[in-house]
Structure formats: C-alpha cells, structure tokens
Backbone as XML, in Angstrom:
<?xml version="1.0"?>
<chain id="A" units="angstrom">
  <residue number="1" name="UNK">
    <atom name="N" x="46.046" y="45.516" z="4.614"/>
    <atom name="CA" x="44.699" y="44.971" z="4.699"/>
    <atom name="C" x="43.698" y="46.082" z="4.395"/>
  </residue>
  <residue number="2" name="UNK">
    <atom name="N" x="42.720" y="45.784" z="3.550"/>
    <atom name="CA" x="41.748" y="46.802" z="3.169"/>
    <atom name="C" x="40.570" y="46.820" z="4.139"/>
  </residue>
  <residue number="3" name="UNK">
    <atom name="N" x="39.836" y="47.904" z="4.086"/>
    <atom name="CA" x="38.630" y="47.999" z="4.909"/>
    <atom name="C" x="37.488" y="47.276" z="4.210"/>
  </residue>
  <residue number="4" name="UNK">
    <atom name="N" x="36.412" y="47.061" z="4.932"/>
    <atom name="CA" x="35.264" y="46.364" z="4.354"/>
    <atom name="C" x="34.214" y="47.331" z="3.810"/>
  </residue>
  <residue number="5" name="UNK">
    <atom name="N" x="34.501" y="48.612" z="3.854"/>
    <atom name="CA" x="33.512" y="49.613" z="3.451"/>
    <atom name="C" x="33.195" y="49.581" z="1.952"/>
  </residue>
  <residue number="6" name="UNK">
    <atom name="N" x="34.012" y="48.918" z="1.151"/>
    <atom name="CA" x="33.768" y="48.847" z="-0.295"/>
    <atom name="C" x="32.806" y="47.722" z="-0.677"/>
  </residue>
  <residue number="7" name="UNK">
    <atom name="N" x="32.418" y="46.881" z="0.266"/>
    <atom name="CA" x="31.545" y="45.748" z="-0.031"/>
    <atom name="C" x="30.117" y="46.197" z="-0.310"/>
  </residue>
  <residue number="8" name="UNK">
    <atom name="N" x="29.447" y="45.477" z="-1.193"/>
    <atom name="CA" x="28.066" y="45.801" z="-1.592"/>
    <atom name="C" x="27.197" y="44.553" z="-1.452"/>
  </residue>
  <residue number="9" name="UNK">
    <atom name="N" x="25.948" y="44.725" z="-1.065"/>
    <atom name="CA" x="25.025" y="43.589" z="-1.000"/>
    <atom name="C" x="24.544" y="43.211" z="-2.402"/>
  </residue>
  <residue number="10" name="UNK">
    <atom name="N" x="24.111" y="41.987" z="-2.545"/>
    <atom name="CA" x="23.535" y="41.517" z="-3.800"/>
    <atom name="C" x="22.133" y="40.997" z="-3.505"/>
  </residue>
  <residue number="11" name="UNK">
    <atom name="N" x="21.133" y="41.673" z="-4.057"/>
    <atom name="CA" x="19.738" y="41.330" z="-3.806"/>
    <atom name="C" x="19.259" y="40.344" z="-4.867"/>
  </residue>
  <residue number="12" name="UNK">
    <atom name="N" x="18.554" y="39.308" z="-4.435"/>
    <atom name="CA" x="18.006" y="38.299" z="-5.352"/>
    <atom name="C" x="16.492" y="38.257" z="-5.178"/>
  </residue>
  <residue number="13" name="UNK">
    <atom name="N" x="15.821" y="39.162" z="-5.826"/>
    <atom name="CA" x="14.372" y="39.263" z="-5.762"/>
    <atom name="C" x="13.740" y="38.224" z="-6.686"/>
  </residue>
  <residue number="14" name="UNK">
    <atom name="N" x="12.636" y="37.657" z="-6.251"/>
    <atom name="CA" x="11.843" y="36.808" z="-7.136"/>
    <atom name="C" x="10.366" y="37.043" z="-6.846"/>
  </residue>
  <residue number="15" name="UNK">
    <atom name="N" x="9.563" y="36.844" z="-7.874"/>
    <atom name="CA" x="8.113" y="36.970" z="-7.753"/>
    <atom name="C" x="7.535" y="35.588" z="-8.014"/>
  </residue>
  <residue number="16" name="UNK">
    <atom name="N" x="6.682" y="35.126" z="-7.095"/>
    <atom name="CA" x="6.114" y="33.798" z="-7.255"/>
    <atom name="C" x="4.612" y="33.828" z="-7.038"/>
  </residue>
  <residue number="17" name="UNK">
    <atom name="N" x="3.979" y="32.770" z="-7.444"/>
    <atom name="CA" x="2.560" y="32.575" z="-7.221"/>
    <atom name="C" x="2.428" y="31.650" z="-6.017"/>
  </residue>
  <residue number="18" name="UNK">
    <atom name="N" x="1.968" y="32.155" z="-4.874"/>
    <atom name="CA" x="1.896" y="31.309" z="-3.674"/>
    <atom name="C" x="0.909" y="30.154" z="-3.822"/>
  </residue>
  <residue number="19" name="UNK">
    <atom name="N" x="0.038" y="30.218" z="-4.818"/>
    <atom name="CA" x="-0.938" y="29.145" z="-5.039"/>
    <atom name="C" x="-0.407" y="28.058" z="-5.966"/>
  </residue>
  <residue number="20" name="UNK">
    <atom name="N" x="0.767" y="28.276" z="-6.541"/>
    <atom name="CA" x="1.345" y="27.306" z="-7.464"/>
    <atom name="C" x="2.200" y="26.310" z="-6.699"/>
  </residue>
  <residue number="21" name="UNK">
    <atom name="N" x="2.170" y="25.073" z="-7.119"/>
    <atom name="CA" x="3.032" y="24.059" z="-6.525"/>
    <atom name="C" x="4.404" y="24.036" z="-7.168"/>
  </residue>
  <residue number="22" name="UNK">
    <atom name="N" x="4.621" y="24.903" z="-8.131"/>
    <atom name="CA" x="5.879" y="24.942" z="-8.877"/>
    <atom name="C" x="6.932" y="25.764" z="-8.142"/>
  </residue>
  <residue number="23" name="UNK">
    <atom name="N" x="8.186" y="25.435" z="-8.392"/>
    <atom name="CA" x="9.293" y="26.231" z="-7.854"/>
    <atom name="C" x="9.699" y="27.346" z="-8.810"/>
  </residue>
  <residue number="24" name="UNK">
    <atom name="N" x="9.059" y="27.421" z="-9.974"/>
    <atom name="CA" x="9.404" y="28.452" z="-10.952"/>
    <atom name="C" x="8.947" y="29.814" z="-10.457"/>
  </residue>
  <residue number="25" name="UNK">
    <atom name="N" x="9.834" y="30.796" z="-10.621"/>
    <atom name="CA" x="9.562" y="32.165" z="-10.200"/>
    <atom name="C" x="10.040" y="33.118" z="-11.285"/>
  </residue>
  <residue number="26" name="UNK">
    <atom name="N" x="9.565" y="34.350" z="-11.209"/>
    <atom name="CA" x="10.115" y="35.386" z="-12.060"/>
    <atom name="C" x="11.244" y="36.029" z="-11.268"/>
  </residue>
  <residue number="27" name="UNK">
    <atom name="N" x="12.462" y="35.745" z="-11.687"/>
    <atom name="CA" x="13.650" y="36.301" z="-11.052"/>
    <atom name="C" x="14.453" y="37.081" z="-12.074"/>
  </residue>
  <residue number="28" name="UNK">
    <atom name="N" x="15.704" y="37.330" z="-11.743"/>
    <atom name="CA" x="16.571" y="38.149" z="-12.601"/>
    <atom name="C" x="16.666" y="37.602" z="-14.014"/>
  </residue>
  <residue number="29" name="UNK">
    <atom name="N" x="16.825" y="36.288" z="-14.163"/>
    <atom name="CA" x="16.990" y="35.701" z="-15.490"/>
    <atom name="C" x="15.778" y="35.890" z="-16.376"/>
  </residue>
  <residue number="30" name="UNK">
    <atom name="N" x="14.595" y="35.587" z="-15.849"/>
    <atom name="CA" x="13.367" y="35.748" z="-16.630"/>
    <atom name="C" x="13.125" y="37.229" z="-16.904"/>
  </residue>
  <residue number="31" name="UNK">
    <atom name="N" x="13.373" y="38.072" z="-15.914"/>
    <atom name="CA" x="13.213" y="39.518" z="-16.121"/>
    <atom name="C" x="14.140" y="40.001" z="-17.230"/>
  </residue>
  <residue number="32" name="UNK">
    <atom name="N" x="15.391" y="39.520" z="-17.233"/>
    <atom name="CA" x="16.333" y="39.916" z="-18.283"/>
    <atom name="C" x="15.879" y="39.424" z="-19.655"/>
  </residue>
  <residue number="33" name="UNK">
    <atom name="N" x="15.347" y="38.201" z="-19.712"/>
    <atom name="CA" x="14.806" y="37.712" z="-20.985"/>
    <atom name="C" x="13.673" y="38.606" z="-21.472"/>
  </residue>
  <residue number="34" name="UNK">
    <atom name="N" x="12.762" y="38.945" z="-20.565"/>
    <atom name="CA" x="11.631" y="39.809" z="-20.932"/>
    <atom name="C" x="12.102" y="41.192" z="-21.365"/>
  </residue>
  <residue number="35" name="UNK">
    <atom name="N" x="13.070" y="41.742" z="-20.658"/>
    <atom name="CA" x="13.611" y="43.049" z="-21.054"/>
    <atom name="C" x="14.289" y="42.955" z="-22.420"/>
  </residue>
  <residue number="36" name="UNK">
    <atom name="N" x="14.942" y="41.826" z="-22.685"/>
    <atom name="CA" x="15.551" y="41.602" z="-23.998"/>
    <atom name="C" x="14.516" y="41.509" z="-25.101"/>
  </residue>
  <residue number="37" name="UNK">
    <atom name="N" x="13.393" y="40.849" z="-24.810"/>
    <atom name="CA" x="12.295" y="40.774" z="-25.783"/>
    <atom name="C" x="11.753" y="42.171" z="-26.042"/>
  </residue>
  <residue number="38" name="UNK">
    <atom name="N" x="11.605" y="42.942" z="-24.992"/>
    <atom name="CA" x="11.116" y="44.321" z="-25.153"/>
    <atom name="C" x="12.063" y="45.114" z="-26.049"/>
  </residue>
  <residue number="39" name="UNK">
    <atom name="N" x="13.350" y="44.917" z="-25.871"/>
    <atom name="CA" x="14.357" y="45.662" z="-26.626"/>
    <atom name="C" x="14.481" y="45.173" z="-28.068"/>
  </residue>
  <residue number="40" name="UNK">
    <atom name="N" x="14.467" y="43.855" z="-28.259"/>
    <atom name="CA" x="14.755" y="43.293" z="-29.583"/>
    <atom name="C" x="13.521" y="42.859" z="-30.366"/>
  </residue>
  <residue number="41" name="UNK">
    <atom name="N" x="12.401" y="42.636" z="-29.670"/>
    <atom name="CA" x="11.205" y="42.147" z="-30.333"/>
    <atom name="C" x="11.250" y="40.661" z="-30.638"/>
  </residue>
  <residue number="42" name="UNK">
    <atom name="N" x="12.177" y="39.944" z="-29.968"/>
    <atom name="CA" x="12.346" y="38.529" z="-30.276"/>
    <atom name="C" x="12.909" y="37.777" z="-29.069"/>
  </residue>
  <residue number="43" name="UNK">
    <atom name="N" x="12.280" y="36.660" z="-28.708"/>
    <atom name="CA" x="12.826" y="35.818" z="-27.645"/>
    <atom name="C" x="14.129" y="35.184" z="-28.103"/>
  </residue>
  <residue number="44" name="UNK">
    <atom name="N" x="14.203" y="34.845" z="-29.380"/>
    <atom name="CA" x="15.428" y="34.257" z="-29.918"/>
    <atom name="C" x="16.590" y="35.245" z="-29.800"/>
  </residue>
  <residue number="45" name="UNK">
    <atom name="N" x="16.374" y="36.479" z="-30.199"/>
    <atom name="CA" x="17.432" y="37.492" z="-30.112"/>
    <atom name="C" x="17.795" y="37.769" z="-28.656"/>
  </residue>
  <residue number="46" name="UNK">
    <atom name="N" x="16.791" y="37.822" z="-27.793"/>
    <atom name="CA" x="17.050" y="38.066" z="-26.367"/>
    <atom name="C" x="17.875" y="36.929" z="-25.766"/>
  </residue>
  <residue number="47" name="UNK">
    <atom name="N" x="17.546" y="35.697" z="-26.139"/>
    <atom name="CA" x="18.297" y="34.556" z="-25.590"/>
    <atom name="C" x="19.730" y="34.546" z="-26.112"/>
  </residue>
  <residue number="48" name="UNK">
    <atom name="N" x="19.910" y="34.877" z="-27.386"/>
    <atom name="CA" x="21.270" y="34.936" z="-27.946"/>
    <atom name="C" x="22.096" y="36.008" z="-27.246"/>
  </residue>
  <residue number="49" name="UNK">
    <atom name="N" x="21.462" y="37.138" z="-26.976"/>
    <atom name="CA" x="22.152" y="38.234" z="-26.288"/>
    <atom name="C" x="22.636" y="37.791" z="-24.904"/>
  </residue>
  <residue number="50" name="UNK">
    <atom name="N" x="21.862" y="36.885" z="-24.288"/>
    <atom name="CA" x="22.222" y="36.369" z="-22.960"/>
    <atom name="C" x="23.084" y="35.103" z="-23.045"/>
  </residue>
  <residue number="51" name="UNK">
    <atom name="N" x="23.449" y="34.710" z="-24.273"/>
    <atom name="CA" x="24.232" y="33.490" z="-24.500"/>
    <atom name="C" x="23.514" y="32.262" z="-23.951"/>
  </residue>
  <residue number="52" name="UNK">
    <atom name="N" x="22.224" y="32.207" z="-24.229"/>
    <atom name="CA" x="21.386" y="31.117" z="-23.777"/>
    <atom name="C" x="20.742" y="30.482" z="-25.005"/>
  </residue>
  <residue number="53" name="UNK">
    <atom name="N" x="20.607" y="29.179" z="-24.982"/>
    <atom name="CA" x="19.929" y="28.496" z="-26.080"/>
    <atom name="C" x="18.467" y="28.936" z="-26.117"/>
  </residue>
  <residue number="54" name="UNK">
    <atom name="N" x="17.956" y="29.118" z="-27.323"/>
    <atom name="CA" x="16.566" y="29.523" z="-27.490"/>
    <atom name="C" x="15.630" y="28.519" z="-26.823"/>
  </residue>
  <residue number="55" name="UNK">
    <atom name="N" x="15.932" y="27.242" z="-26.970"/>
    <atom name="CA" x="15.068" y="26.209" z="-26.388"/>
    <atom name="C" x="15.009" y="26.331" z="-24.868"/>
  </residue>
  <residue number="56" name="UNK">
    <atom name="N" x="16.122" y="26.700" z="-24.259"/>
    <atom name="CA" x="16.141" y="26.893" z="-22.803"/>
    <atom name="C" x="15.329" y="28.131" z="-22.431"/>
  </residue>
  <residue number="57" name="UNK">
    <atom name="N" x="15.499" y="29.204" z="-23.171"/>
    <atom name="CA" x="14.739" y="30.440" z="-22.902"/>
    <atom name="C" x="13.250" y="30.174" z="-23.035"/>
  </residue>
  <residue number="58" name="UNK">
    <atom name="N" x="12.861" y="29.471" z="-24.078"/>
    <atom name="CA" x="11.456" y="29.138" z="-24.321"/>
    <atom name="C" x="10.907" y="28.331" z="-23.142"/>
  </residue>
  <residue number="59" name="UNK">
    <atom name="N" x="11.675" y="27.307" z="-22.706"/>
    <atom name="CA" x="11.242" y="26.459" z="-21.592"/>
    <atom name="C" x="11.106" y="27.277" z="-20.304"/>
  </residue>
  <residue number="60" name="UNK">
    <atom name="N" x="12.067" y="28.130" z="-20.020"/>
    <atom name="CA" x="12.041" y="28.939" z="-18.801"/>
    <atom name="C" x="10.817" y="29.868" z="-18.801"/>
  </residue>
  <residue number="61" name="UNK">
    <atom name="N" x="10.565" y="30.518" z="-19.914"/>
    <atom name="CA" x="9.422" y="31.433" z="-20.000"/>
    <atom name="C" x="8.123" y="30.656" z="-19.832"/>
  </residue>
  <residue number="62" name="UNK">
    <atom name="N" x="7.991" y="29.522" z="-20.532"/>
    <atom name="CA" x="6.764" y="28.717" z="-20.436"/>
    <atom name="C" x="6.540" y="28.224" z="-18.999"/>
  </residue>
  <residue number="63" name="UNK">
    <atom name="N" x="7.591" y="27.743" z="-18.337"/>
    <atom name="CA" x="7.466" y="27.266" z="-16.954"/>
    <atom name="C" x="7.077" y="28.401" z="-16.015"/>
  </residue>
  <residue number="64" name="UNK">
    <atom name="N" x="7.650" y="29.571" z="-16.231"/>
    <atom name="CA" x="7.337" y="30.728" z="-15.391"/>
    <atom name="C" x="5.899" y="31.181" z="-15.620"/>
  </residue>
  <residue number="65" name="UNK">
    <atom name="N" x="5.485" y="31.227" z="-16.875"/>
    <atom name="CA" x="4.104" y="31.601" z="-17.172"/>
    <atom name="C" x="3.126" y="30.629" z="-16.504"/>
  </residue>
  <residue number="66" name="UNK">
    <atom name="N" x="3.420" y="29.356" z="-16.583"/>
    <atom name="CA" x="2.540" y="28.352" z="-15.975"/>
    <atom name="C" x="2.498" y="28.522" z="-14.459"/>
  </residue>
  <residue number="67" name="UNK">
    <atom name="N" x="3.657" y="28.715" z="-13.847"/>
    <atom name="CA" x="3.727" y="28.864" z="-12.387"/>
    <atom name="C" x="3.020" y="30.125" z="-11.908"/>
  </residue>
  <residue number="68" name="UNK">
    <atom name="N" x="3.193" y="31.221" z="-12.647"/>
    <atom name="CA" x="2.573" y="32.486" z="-12.248"/>
    <atom name="C" x="1.107" y="32.563" z="-12.666"/>
  </residue>
  <residue number="69" name="UNK">
    <atom name="N" x="0.717" y="31.711" z="-13.590"/>
    <atom name="CA" x="-0.621" y="31.734" z="-14.181"/>
    <atom name="C" x="-0.864" y="33.073" z="-14.887"/>
  </residue>
  <residue number="70" name="UNK">
    <atom name="N" x="0.174" y="33.528" z="-15.586"/>
    <atom name="CA" x="0.139" y="34.794" z="-16.325"/>
    <atom name="C" x="0.929" y="34.610" z="-17.613"/>
  </residue>
  <residue number="71" name="UNK">
    <atom name="N" x="0.365" y="35.034" z="-18.732"/>
    <atom name="CA" x="1.104" y="35.018" z="-19.988"/>
    <atom name="C" x="2.004" y="36.249" z="-20.025"/>
  </residue>
  <residue number="72" name="UNK">
    <atom name="N" x="3.303" y="36.027" z="-20.141"/>
    <atom name="CA" x="4.269" y="37.123" z="-20.175"/>
    <atom name="C" x="4.515" y="37.627" z="-21.593"/>
  </residue>
  <residue number="73" name="UNK">
    <atom name="N" x="4.537" y="36.690" z="-22.557"/>
    <atom name="CA" x="4.887" y="37.035" z="-23.930"/>
    <atom name="C" x="3.785" y="36.674" z="-24.910"/>
  </residue>
  <residue number="74" name="UNK">
    <atom name="N" x="3.636" y="37.519" z="-25.908"/>
    <atom name="CA" x="2.857" y="37.186" z="-27.104"/>
    <atom name="C" x="3.870" y="36.719" z="-28.129"/>
  </residue>
  <residue number="75" name="UNK">
    <atom name="N" x="3.688" y="35.516" z="-28.656"/>
    <atom name="CA" x="4.613" y="34.980" z="-29.643"/>
    <atom name="C" x="3.931" y="34.956" z="-31.002"/>
  </residue>
  <residue number="76" name="UNK">
    <atom name="N" x="4.654" y="35.426" z="-32.015"/>
    <atom name="CA" x="4.098" y="35.457" z="-33.361"/>
    <atom name="C" x="5.061" y="34.784" z="-34.330"/>
  </residue>
  <residue number="77" name="UNK">
    <atom name="N" x="5.500" y="33.586" z="-33.968"/>
    <atom name="CA" x="6.364" y="32.794" z="-34.838"/>
    <atom name="C" x="7.532" y="33.574" z="-35.396"/>
  </residue>
  <residue number="78" name="UNK">
    <atom name="N" x="7.601" y="33.621" z="-36.716"/>
    <atom name="CA" x="8.718" y="34.283" z="-37.397"/>
    <atom name="C" x="8.709" y="35.793" z="-37.214"/>
  </residue>
  <residue number="79" name="UNK">
    <atom name="N" x="7.595" y="36.334" z="-36.728"/>
    <atom name="CA" x="7.504" y="37.787" z="-36.544"/>
    <atom name="C" x="7.987" y="38.239" z="-35.171"/>
  </residue>
  <residue number="80" name="UNK">
    <atom name="N" x="8.429" y="37.315" z="-34.330"/>
    <atom name="CA" x="9.004" y="37.687" z="-33.045"/>
    <atom name="C" x="8.032" y="37.606" z="-31.885"/>
  </residue>
  <residue number="81" name="UNK">
    <atom name="N" x="8.366" y="38.296" z="-30.829"/>
    <atom name="CA" x="7.581" y="38.275" z="-29.595"/>
    <atom name="C" x="7.497" y="39.672" z="-29.013"/>
  </residue>
  <residue number="82" name="UNK">
    <atom name="N" x="6.455" y="39.883" z="-28.241"/>
    <atom name="CA" x="6.299" y="41.128" z="-27.485"/>
    <atom name="C" x="5.801" y="40.768" z="-26.091"/>
  </residue>
  <residue number="83" name="UNK">
    <atom name="N" x="6.008" y="41.658" z="-25.160"/>
    <atom name="CA" x="5.462" y="41.455" z="-23.822"/>
    <atom name="C" x="3.964" y="41.731" z="-23.844"/>
  </residue>
  <residue number="84" name="UNK">
    <atom name="N" x="3.236" y="40.917" z="-23.115"/>
    <atom name="CA" x="1.806" y="41.192" z="-22.934"/>
    <atom name="C" x="1.686" y="42.396" z="-21.999"/>
  </residue>
  <residue number="85" name="UNK">
    <atom name="N" x="0.509" y="43.020" z="-21.913"/>
    <atom name="CA" x="0.340" y="44.099" z="-20.935"/>
    <atom name="C" x="0.666" y="43.635" z="-19.507"/>
  </residue>
  <residue number="86" name="UNK">
    <atom name="N" x="0.257" y="42.408" z="-19.158"/>
    <atom name="CA" x="0.576" y="41.880" z="-17.822"/>
    <atom name="C" x="2.077" y="41.655" z="-17.677"/>
  </residue>
  <residue number="87" name="UNK">
    <atom name="N" x="2.704" y="41.162" z="-18.746"/>
    <atom name="CA" x="4.153" y="40.970" z="-18.734"/>
    <atom name="C" x="4.886" y="42.279" z="-18.524"/>
  </residue>
  <residue number="88" name="UNK">
    <atom name="N" x="4.443" y="43.321" z="-19.239"/>
    <atom name="CA" x="5.036" y="44.662" z="-19.062"/>
    <atom name="C" x="4.919" y="45.121" z="-17.609"/>
  </residue>
  <residue number="89" name="UNK">
    <atom name="N" x="3.734" y="44.978" z="-17.042"/>
    <atom name="CA" x="3.497" y="45.443" z="-15.663"/>
    <atom name="C" x="4.357" y="44.673" z="-14.661"/>
  </residue>
  <residue number="90" name="UNK">
    <atom name="N" x="4.419" y="43.355" z="-14.816"/>
    <atom name="CA" x="5.200" y="42.539" z="-13.880"/>
    <atom name="C" x="6.684" y="42.863" z="-13.989"/>
  </residue>
  <residue number="91" name="UNK">
    <atom name="N" x="7.197" y="42.958" z="-15.214"/>
    <atom name="CA" x="8.624" y="43.246" z="-15.398"/>
    <atom name="C" x="8.960" y="44.644" z="-14.885"/>
  </residue>
  <residue number="92" name="UNK">
    <atom name="N" x="8.115" y="45.627" z="-15.179"/>
    <atom name="CA" x="8.350" y="46.982" z="-14.669"/>
    <atom name="C" x="8.328" y="47.009" z="-13.138"/>
  </residue>
  <residue number="93" name="UNK">
    <atom name="N" x="7.387" y="46.276" z="-12.551"/>
    <atom name="CA" x="7.304" y="46.212" z="-11.089"/>
    <atom name="C" x="8.545" y="45.519" z="-10.521"/>
  </residue>
  <residue number="94" name="UNK">
    <atom name="N" x="8.967" y="44.440" z="-11.159"/>
    <atom name="CA" x="10.167" y="43.720" z="-10.714"/>
    <atom name="C" x="11.380" y="44.651" z="-10.710"/>
  </residue>
  <residue number="95" name="UNK">
    <atom name="N" x="11.570" y="45.363" z="-11.809"/>
    <atom name="CA" x="12.724" y="46.264" z="-11.932"/>
    <atom name="C" x="12.657" y="47.367" z="-10.874"/>
  </residue>
  <residue number="96" name="UNK">
    <atom name="N" x="11.493" y="47.969" z="-10.682"/>
    <atom name="CA" x="11.344" y="49.059" z="-9.710"/>
    <atom name="C" x="11.602" y="48.577" z="-8.285"/>
  </residue>
  <residue number="97" name="UNK">
    <atom name="N" x="11.011" y="47.454" z="-7.908"/>
    <atom name="CA" x="11.205" y="46.926" z="-6.552"/>
    <atom name="C" x="12.653" y="46.516" z="-6.351"/>
  </residue>
  <residue number="98" name="UNK">
    <atom name="N" x="13.247" y="45.870" z="-7.348"/>
    <atom name="CA" x="14.642" y="45.444" z="-7.236"/>
    <atom name="C" x="15.570" y="46.638" z="-7.039"/>
  </residue>
  <residue number="99" name="UNK">
    <atom name="N" x="15.331" y="47.717" z="-7.802"/>
    <atom name="CA" x="16.166" y="48.922" z="-7.657"/>
    <atom name="C" x="16.023" y="49.527" z="-6.264"/>
  </residue>
  <residue number="100" name="UNK">
    <atom name="N" x="14.793" y="49.593" z="-5.754"/>
    <atom name="CA" x="14.567" y="50.143" z="-4.411"/>
    <atom name="C" x="15.217" y="49.274" z="-3.345"/>
  </residue>
  <residue number="101" name="UNK">
    <atom name="N" x="15.062" y="47.964" z="-3.458"/>
    <atom name="CA" x="15.670" y="47.063" z="-2.480"/>
    <atom name="C" x="17.194" y="47.144" z="-2.518"/>
  </residue>
  <residue number="102" name="UNK">
    <atom name="N" x="17.744" y="47.220" z="-3.727"/>
    <atom name="CA" x="19.199" y="47.308" z="-3.860"/>
    <atom name="C" x="19.723" y="48.582" z="-3.205"/>
  </residue>
  <residue number="103" name="UNK">
    <atom name="N" x="19.060" y="49.695" z="-3.471"/>
    <atom name="CA" x="19.484" y="50.965" z="-2.881"/>
    <atom name="C" x="19.377" y="50.915" z="-1.356"/>
  </residue>
  <residue number="104" name="UNK">
    <atom name="N" x="18.250" y="50.404" z="-0.860"/>
    <atom name="CA" x="18.052" y="50.293" z="0.590"/>
    <atom name="C" x="19.130" y="49.397" z="1.210"/>
  </residue>
  <residue number="105" name="UNK">
    <atom name="N" x="19.388" y="48.259" z="0.587"/>
    <atom name="CA" x="20.381" y="47.327" z="1.121"/>
    <atom name="C" x="21.772" y="47.957" z="1.137"/>
  </residue>
  <residue number="106" name="UNK">
    <atom name="N" x="22.119" y="48.696" z="0.092"/>
    <atom name="CA" x="23.424" y="49.360" z="0.050"/>
    <atom name="C" x="23.544" y="50.396" z="1.166"/>
  </residue>
  <residue number="107" name="UNK">
    <atom name="N" x="22.486" y="51.187" z="1.363"/>
    <atom name="CA" x="22.509" y="52.205" z="2.412"/>
    <atom name="C" x="22.625" y="51.568" z="3.798"/>
  </residue>
  <residue number="108" name="UNK">
    <atom name="N" x="21.860" y="50.524" z="4.037"/>
    <atom name="CA" x="21.872" y="49.850" z="5.337"/>
    <atom name="C" x="23.211" y="49.181" z="5.607"/>
  </residue>
  <residue number="109" name="UNK">
    <atom name="N" x="23.761" y="48.505" z="4.600"/>
    <atom name="CA" x="25.040" y="47.847" z="4.783"/>
    <atom name="C" x="26.136" y="48.877" z="5.052"/>
  </residue>
  <residue number="110" name="UNK">
    <atom name="N" x="26.100" y="49.994" z="4.321"/>
    <atom name="CA" x="27.099" y="51.051" z="4.540"/>
    <atom name="C" x="27.046" y="51.569" z="5.971"/>
  </residue>
  <residue number="111" name="UNK">
    <atom name="N" x="25.832" y="51.742" z="6.511"/>
    <atom name="CA" x="25.679" y="52.192" z="7.910"/>
    <atom name="C" x="26.257" y="51.156" z="8.877"/>
  </residue>
  <residue number="112" name="UNK">
    <atom name="N" x="25.967" y="49.920" z="8.623"/>
    <atom name="CA" x="26.391" y="48.864" z="9.541"/>
    <atom name="C" x="27.894" y="48.589" z="9.476"/>
  </residue>
  <residue number="113" name="UNK">
    <atom name="N" x="28.509" y="48.905" z="8.351"/>
    <atom name="CA" x="29.953" y="48.652" z="8.211"/>
    <atom name="C" x="30.817" y="49.829" z="8.601"/>
  </residue>
  <residue number="114" name="UNK">
    <atom name="N" x="30.187" y="50.926" z="9.020"/>
    <atom name="CA" x="30.950" y="52.120" z="9.439"/>
    <atom name="C" x="31.768" y="51.811" z="10.657"/>
  </residue>
</chain>
C-alpha cells in the first residue's frame, strides 16, 4: 500500500462578473483559448490546438465576453485575432493567481498529509 504523500490538489479558479446573471466565467478553458490566441494569432488555430470546434470556441468566448462585460479578443476576420489590452490583463492575472493558489494548495496539502 502506498502513502498519500504523492497526492496533489487541483485548483479550479474562475473569474466572474458578480453583476451578471450569466453562469459564464473565465476559467481554465477560456484562459487556454486566450493564451492560444496570443501564441498563434488566431482563435481558429487556438481552438484546433485544443481539439475544439471553432464554432464552440467562438461561442464560449462571446458568452464569456458578454458575462464579464469585457471584450477579450479583437477579431480581424481572415487576419486572425489578438487579445485586447483588457484581455491581456485578465488572462495574465488569471495565470498569476492560479499559479499562486496552486503552489499554496500544494504546500498546505503536503503539510496536512505529513
């Protein structure tokens, strides 16, 4: 029988607009799409990289933008997409907070499982 000290927590951070009646949030999936757009310059390429239909990626981004009341992407048709300045800030903040929470959770769980 193995010990439990190898177990790791899994953090599921999301950012929401408390004034929105929508359940849409910026979570790992939307953050990954945005990071893919930043890397590839295209929502289509980012969605393909994630093995997601472009139409689904488009719908998810649009729903999230509406719920947050923030435009995440600038779309230029055949020329691709880029993150807006607000999109950059939100995604960077999401990644930074998620990394800090993950590290904290790992440290705390390790202490508690000793």
